[in-house]
Structures are given as C-alpha cells and as structure tokens.
XYZ file of C-alpha atoms in Angstrom:
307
model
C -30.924 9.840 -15.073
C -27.752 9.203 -16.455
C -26.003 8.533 -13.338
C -29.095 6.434 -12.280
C -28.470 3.864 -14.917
C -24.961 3.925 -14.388
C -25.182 2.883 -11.205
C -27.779 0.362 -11.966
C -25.498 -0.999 -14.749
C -22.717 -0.996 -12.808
C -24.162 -2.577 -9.660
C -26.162 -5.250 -11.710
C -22.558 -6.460 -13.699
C -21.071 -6.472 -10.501
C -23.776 -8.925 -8.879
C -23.318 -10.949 -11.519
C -20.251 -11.521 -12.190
C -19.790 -12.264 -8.351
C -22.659 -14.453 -8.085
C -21.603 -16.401 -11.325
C -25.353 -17.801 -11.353
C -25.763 -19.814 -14.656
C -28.996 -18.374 -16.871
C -31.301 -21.453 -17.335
C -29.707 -24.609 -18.669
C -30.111 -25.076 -22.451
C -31.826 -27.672 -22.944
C -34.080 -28.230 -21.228
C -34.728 -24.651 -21.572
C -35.366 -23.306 -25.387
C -33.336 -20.005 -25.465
C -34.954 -17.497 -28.532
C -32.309 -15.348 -29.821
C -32.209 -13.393 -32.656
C -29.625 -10.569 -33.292
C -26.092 -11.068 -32.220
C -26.192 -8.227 -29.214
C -28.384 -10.811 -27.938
C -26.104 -13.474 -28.317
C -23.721 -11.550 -26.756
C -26.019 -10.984 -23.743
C -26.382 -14.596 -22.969
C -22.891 -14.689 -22.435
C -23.427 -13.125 -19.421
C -24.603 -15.023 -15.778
C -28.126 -14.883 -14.573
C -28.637 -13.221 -11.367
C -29.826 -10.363 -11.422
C -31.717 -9.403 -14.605
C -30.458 -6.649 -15.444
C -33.421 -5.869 -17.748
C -35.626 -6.200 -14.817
C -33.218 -3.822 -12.502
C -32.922 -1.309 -15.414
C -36.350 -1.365 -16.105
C -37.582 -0.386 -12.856
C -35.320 2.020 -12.078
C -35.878 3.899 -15.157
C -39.411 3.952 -15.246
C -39.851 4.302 -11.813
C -37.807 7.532 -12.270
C -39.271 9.082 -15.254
C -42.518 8.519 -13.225
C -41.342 10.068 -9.972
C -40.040 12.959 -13.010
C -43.589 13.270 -14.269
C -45.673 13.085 -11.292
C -43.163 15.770 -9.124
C -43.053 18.187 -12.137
C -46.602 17.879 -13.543
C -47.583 19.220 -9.840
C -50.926 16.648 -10.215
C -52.782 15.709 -7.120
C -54.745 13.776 -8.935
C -54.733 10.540 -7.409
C -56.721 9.092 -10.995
C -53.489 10.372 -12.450
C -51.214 8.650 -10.195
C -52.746 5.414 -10.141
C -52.774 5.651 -13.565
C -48.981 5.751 -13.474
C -48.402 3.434 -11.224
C -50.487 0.781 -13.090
C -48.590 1.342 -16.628
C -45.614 1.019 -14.415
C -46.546 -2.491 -13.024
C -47.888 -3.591 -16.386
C -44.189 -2.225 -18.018
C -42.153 -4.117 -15.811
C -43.975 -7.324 -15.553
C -44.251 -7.236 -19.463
C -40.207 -7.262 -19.238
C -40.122 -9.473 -16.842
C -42.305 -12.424 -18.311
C -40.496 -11.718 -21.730
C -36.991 -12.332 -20.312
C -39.087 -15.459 -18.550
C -40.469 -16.601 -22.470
C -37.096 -15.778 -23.890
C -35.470 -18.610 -21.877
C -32.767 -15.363 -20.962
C -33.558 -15.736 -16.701
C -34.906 -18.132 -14.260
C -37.917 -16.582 -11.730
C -35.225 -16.022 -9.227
C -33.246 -13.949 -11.829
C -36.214 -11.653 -12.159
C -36.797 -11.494 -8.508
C -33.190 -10.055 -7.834
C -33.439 -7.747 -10.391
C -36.820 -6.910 -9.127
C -35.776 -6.174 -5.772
C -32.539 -4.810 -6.014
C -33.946 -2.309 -8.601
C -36.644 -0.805 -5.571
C -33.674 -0.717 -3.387
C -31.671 1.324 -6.010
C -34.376 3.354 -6.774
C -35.334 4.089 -3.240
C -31.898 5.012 -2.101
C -31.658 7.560 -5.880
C -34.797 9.447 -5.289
C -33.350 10.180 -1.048
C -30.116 11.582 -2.604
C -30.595 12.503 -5.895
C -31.147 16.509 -4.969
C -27.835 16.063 -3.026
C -26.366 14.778 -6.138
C -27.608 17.137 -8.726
C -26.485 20.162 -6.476
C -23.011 18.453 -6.119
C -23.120 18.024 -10.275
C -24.576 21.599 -11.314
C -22.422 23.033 -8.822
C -19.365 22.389 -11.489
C -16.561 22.341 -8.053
C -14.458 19.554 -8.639
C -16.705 17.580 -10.702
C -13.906 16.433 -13.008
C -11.273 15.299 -10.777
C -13.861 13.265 -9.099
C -15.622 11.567 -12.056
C -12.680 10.806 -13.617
C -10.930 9.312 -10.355
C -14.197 7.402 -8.997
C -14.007 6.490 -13.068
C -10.916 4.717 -12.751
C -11.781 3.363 -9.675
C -14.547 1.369 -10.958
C -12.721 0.310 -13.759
C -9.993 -0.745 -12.147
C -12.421 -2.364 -8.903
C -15.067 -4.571 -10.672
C -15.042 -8.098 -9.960
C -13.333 -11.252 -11.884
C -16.273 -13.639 -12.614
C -15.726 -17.320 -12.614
C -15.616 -17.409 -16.425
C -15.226 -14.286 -18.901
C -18.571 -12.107 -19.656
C -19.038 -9.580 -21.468
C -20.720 -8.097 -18.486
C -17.123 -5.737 -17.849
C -17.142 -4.577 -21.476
C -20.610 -3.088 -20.994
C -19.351 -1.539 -17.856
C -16.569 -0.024 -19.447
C -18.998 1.713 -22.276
C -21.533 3.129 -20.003
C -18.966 4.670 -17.666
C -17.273 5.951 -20.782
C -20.570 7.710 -22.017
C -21.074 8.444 -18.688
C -17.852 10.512 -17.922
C -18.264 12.604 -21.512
C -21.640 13.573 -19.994
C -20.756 14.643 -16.733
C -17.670 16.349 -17.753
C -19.369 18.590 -19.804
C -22.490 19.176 -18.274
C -21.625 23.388 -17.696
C -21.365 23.629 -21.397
C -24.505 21.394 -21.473
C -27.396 24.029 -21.388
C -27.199 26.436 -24.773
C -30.146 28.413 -24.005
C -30.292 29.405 -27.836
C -30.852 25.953 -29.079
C -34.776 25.743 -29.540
C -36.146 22.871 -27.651
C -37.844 19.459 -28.778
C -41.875 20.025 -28.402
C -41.744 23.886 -28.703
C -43.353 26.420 -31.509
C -39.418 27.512 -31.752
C -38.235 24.273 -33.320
C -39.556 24.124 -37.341
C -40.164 20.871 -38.571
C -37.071 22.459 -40.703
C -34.503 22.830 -38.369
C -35.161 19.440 -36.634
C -34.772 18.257 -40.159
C -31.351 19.989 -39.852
C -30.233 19.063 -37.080
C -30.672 15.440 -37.750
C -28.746 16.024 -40.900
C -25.910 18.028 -38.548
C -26.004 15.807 -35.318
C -25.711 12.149 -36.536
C -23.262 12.516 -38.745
C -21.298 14.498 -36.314
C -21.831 11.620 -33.505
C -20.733 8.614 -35.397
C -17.328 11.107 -36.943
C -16.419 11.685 -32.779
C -16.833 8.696 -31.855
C -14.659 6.827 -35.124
C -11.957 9.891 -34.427
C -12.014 9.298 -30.355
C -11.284 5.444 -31.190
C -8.644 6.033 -34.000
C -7.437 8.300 -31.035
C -7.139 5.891 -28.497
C -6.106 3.655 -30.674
C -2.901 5.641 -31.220
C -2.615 6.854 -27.864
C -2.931 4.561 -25.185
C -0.327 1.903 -26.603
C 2.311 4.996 -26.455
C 1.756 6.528 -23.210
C 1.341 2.963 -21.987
C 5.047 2.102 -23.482
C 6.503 5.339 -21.948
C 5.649 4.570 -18.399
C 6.286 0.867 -18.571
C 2.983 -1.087 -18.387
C 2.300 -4.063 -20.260
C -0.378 -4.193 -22.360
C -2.296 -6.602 -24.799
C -5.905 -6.203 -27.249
C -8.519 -8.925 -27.523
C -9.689 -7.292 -30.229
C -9.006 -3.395 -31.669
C -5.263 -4.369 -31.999
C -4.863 -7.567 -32.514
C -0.840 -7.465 -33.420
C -0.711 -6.243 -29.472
C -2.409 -9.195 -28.625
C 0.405 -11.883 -30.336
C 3.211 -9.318 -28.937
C 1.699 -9.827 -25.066
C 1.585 -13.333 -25.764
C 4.803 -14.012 -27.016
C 6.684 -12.011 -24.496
C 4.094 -13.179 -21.372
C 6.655 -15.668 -20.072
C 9.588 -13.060 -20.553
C 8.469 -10.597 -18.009
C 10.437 -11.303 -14.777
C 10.407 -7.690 -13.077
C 7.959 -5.087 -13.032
C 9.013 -0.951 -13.383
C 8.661 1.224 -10.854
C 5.563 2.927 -11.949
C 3.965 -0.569 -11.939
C 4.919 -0.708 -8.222
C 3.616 2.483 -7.277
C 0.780 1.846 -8.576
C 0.182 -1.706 -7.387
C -0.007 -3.364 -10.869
C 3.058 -5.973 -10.549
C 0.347 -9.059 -9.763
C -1.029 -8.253 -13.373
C 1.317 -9.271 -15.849
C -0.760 -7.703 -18.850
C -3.382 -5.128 -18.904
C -6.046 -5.284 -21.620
C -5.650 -1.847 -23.666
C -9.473 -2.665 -25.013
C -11.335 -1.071 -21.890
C -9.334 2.031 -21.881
C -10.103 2.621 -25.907
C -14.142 1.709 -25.278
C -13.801 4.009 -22.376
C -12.455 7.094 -24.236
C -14.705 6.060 -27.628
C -17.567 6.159 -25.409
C -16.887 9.091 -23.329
C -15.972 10.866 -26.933
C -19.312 9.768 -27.854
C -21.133 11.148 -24.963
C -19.382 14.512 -25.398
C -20.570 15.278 -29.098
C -24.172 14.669 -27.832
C -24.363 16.906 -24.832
C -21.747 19.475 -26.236
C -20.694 19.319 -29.571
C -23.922 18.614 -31.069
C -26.008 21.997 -29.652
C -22.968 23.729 -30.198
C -23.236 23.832 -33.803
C -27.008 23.889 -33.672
C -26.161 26.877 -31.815
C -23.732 28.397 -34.517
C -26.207 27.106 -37.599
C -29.057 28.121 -35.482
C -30.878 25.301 -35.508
C-alpha cells in the first residue's frame, strides 16, 4: 500500500507540474483555507486532484484488501463496499469542489487516472510483493529507481511545492522498503489481539512516539552535516532554500563565478545545473529516517521491552 501511494503521489505531482493547469481563479472563486499545509497546497496547479487520485486508489485498495481476505461471497457485502466507496470518494470530491481547491475537470482527472492506477496495481501487485518479500536486490534497486525519480521529475512553469512532497514520500518510502526483512517481529503482539493489554499499547505509545520524532530530528541534524561535506569533496555545487540558509547566500554570491564544472559533474551529466538544491536530499534522508524507526526501530524495542 505503500508503494501504491507512492506511485499515485508521484504520478499525480508529475501531471501537474507538466500540465501547469491553474486551480480556479480567485476571485471569482472563494477559496476556504484554514491551516497553513493548506495554504501550502494551493500553491500547487490543478490538474489532477490529487485528493481525488489518492482517494480512490486507497480505498479502492483497502476494499479489494477486505473483500479478497474476508473470503465473502456475499454479494450484500460487496455492494455494501462498493457503495461506501462511491459515497467516500464523491464526498472528497465535492469538498475539494466547495473548497474552491479544483475545477470539475480537476476532479475528473484525478478520478480517472486514479481507476487507471488502481487497475494496473491490483494486475501486478502479486508480482511486486514477491519481487519485495523476496529481499534479492531490493536495495540497490529502490535506492537507484529512488534517485532516478528524484533526479527525473518535471520543472513546472512556476515553482510548487508539488516536488517537495515528492521528495518526502519517496524518502518514507525508501526507509520502508529497505527494511521490510527486519519488518515482521513475530514477538511483537498485534493491534486487535487478546495478546496486546490495554497496558502495553499504553507503552508502546509512550516508547514509539518519542522514539519517531528523536530519528527523524537526528536523521535531519544528520543530513544536515553530511550532505554539504560529501557534496564539497566531490565537487558539486550546492545551495538551501531553507534548512541552511548561509548555503543559500554562499550559492548566490558565487553563482556568476562558476565558469567550469569538475569532472564528477561531467560524468554524471550535472554541468547544465549550476546549483543543486541540498533541501531534497536532507527531506529525503529525514523522511526515509523516519520511515525506518516505524517499521524497524519501533517493534524492535517493543520487542526487547516486550511490549
């Protein structure tokens, strides 16, 4: 499911930003927003909604889950399904609509694209979970096809925040996958079961949060510290937007001093860039950091504690 929305995220931010499709003018249009990660997502362009892709796929997913698993043939049960399904989506839908956040045709791309990402997930998905669970060269290719899409997405007509988002959910994304062999500790009680007291739920809430948000300020700090040096040792110039802002002067002040490029920029094609932005590479390793103390770190120590 990870994967799934992933792919949906990824494939949504890439529509967009190559589309560039405006949201709906404002005015006429009354936008309603209220929190600033709201704000931020009207920064973004229009087509597709990527509330109304995400939505489907995920729900149409957890249903397929449900309904395969459950082993109901039940059709009461199915249509059931189906009909919270319809009424889940279109509730999304109309609110993105009221919101002032998409046009009609917005909702319709997302709409459709979702079935057609959906469709193509539940053909292969038993071809990718054996590939996955199978743990040969799992993390030589994430990490490449990683870099690859980092390095592959689109330049939109104006900046979005649509690439930052990217970056994070590959980031969590990676941590997951790259640990999934460790991810099963058959010790660790599960949710819903006679084995887990409300007591050690209690405890692991107390063990796992705090453990989540201390990876993921340590992976940044990390990055931080990292990524500027190994950057510096093999030549490639870099700037911040934002987590290192004293970067961002230096690229700016020396941008019109940089006449040749090294020969690791060469090799590696990067002599049209004159500055790489530092930023994605730290949200990508906070991220993946993240990821990692939730499918790994986390029932490790409920594991040890016995939780």
């Amino acid at each position: 499911m990870t994967l799934l929305m992933a792919f949906c995220d990824y494939t949504g931010n890439c529509l967009k930003d190559v589309v560039s499709a405006p949201r709906p003018s404002c005015p006429p249009v009354r936008r309603i927003i209220a929190t600033k990660d709201e704000e931020e997502n009207a920064m973004e362009y229009g087509l597709p909604s990527s509330h109304t892709l995400n939505t489907v796929c995920l729900s149409g997913y957890l249903l397929h889950y449900v309904l395969s698993y459950s082993q109901s043939d039940d059709i009461f049960v199915k249509l059931a399904g189906i009909s919270l399904l319809i009424v889940f989506v279109g509730s999304v839908a109309l609110g993105r609509i009221y919101l002032g956040m998409h046009s009609v045709i917005d909702i319709l791309g997302g709409l459709v694209l979702g079935l057609a990402i959906l469709a193509f997930w539940l053909s292969a998905s038993e071809h990718i979970d054996s590939f996955i669970t199978s743990g040969q060269n799992v993390t030589s290719f994430w990490a490449g096809l990683s870099l690859l899409l980092l390095f592959a997405y689109p330049t939109p007509e104006l900046p979005t925040p649509s690439f930052e988002f990217h970056a994070a959910f590959t980031g969590v994304v990676t941590g997951v996958q790259q640990t999934y062999s460790q991810f099963h500790h058959e010790g660790v009680p599960r949710l819903f079961v006679s084995e887990l007291t409300i007591l050690s739920f209690i405890g692991r809430m107390l063990v796992g949060i705090p453990t989540i948000l201390v990876v993921k300020f340590c992976s940044k700090a990390l990055a931080k510290w990292t990524l500027p040096v190994v950057s510096n040792t093999f030549g490639i110039p870099i700037k911040s937007t934002s987590y290192l802002p004293l970067l961002g002067e230096s690229a700016t002040a020396k941008s019109d001093d940089i006449k040749t490029s090294s020969y690791f920029q060469k090799f590696l094609f990067f002599s049209n860039q004159d500055f790489f932005d530092i930023d994605t590479g730290i949200r990508f390793l906070q991220y993946a950091g993240l990821a990692w103390s939730v499918v790994d770190l986390g029932p490790s120590l409920f594991s040890y504690l016995r939780l």
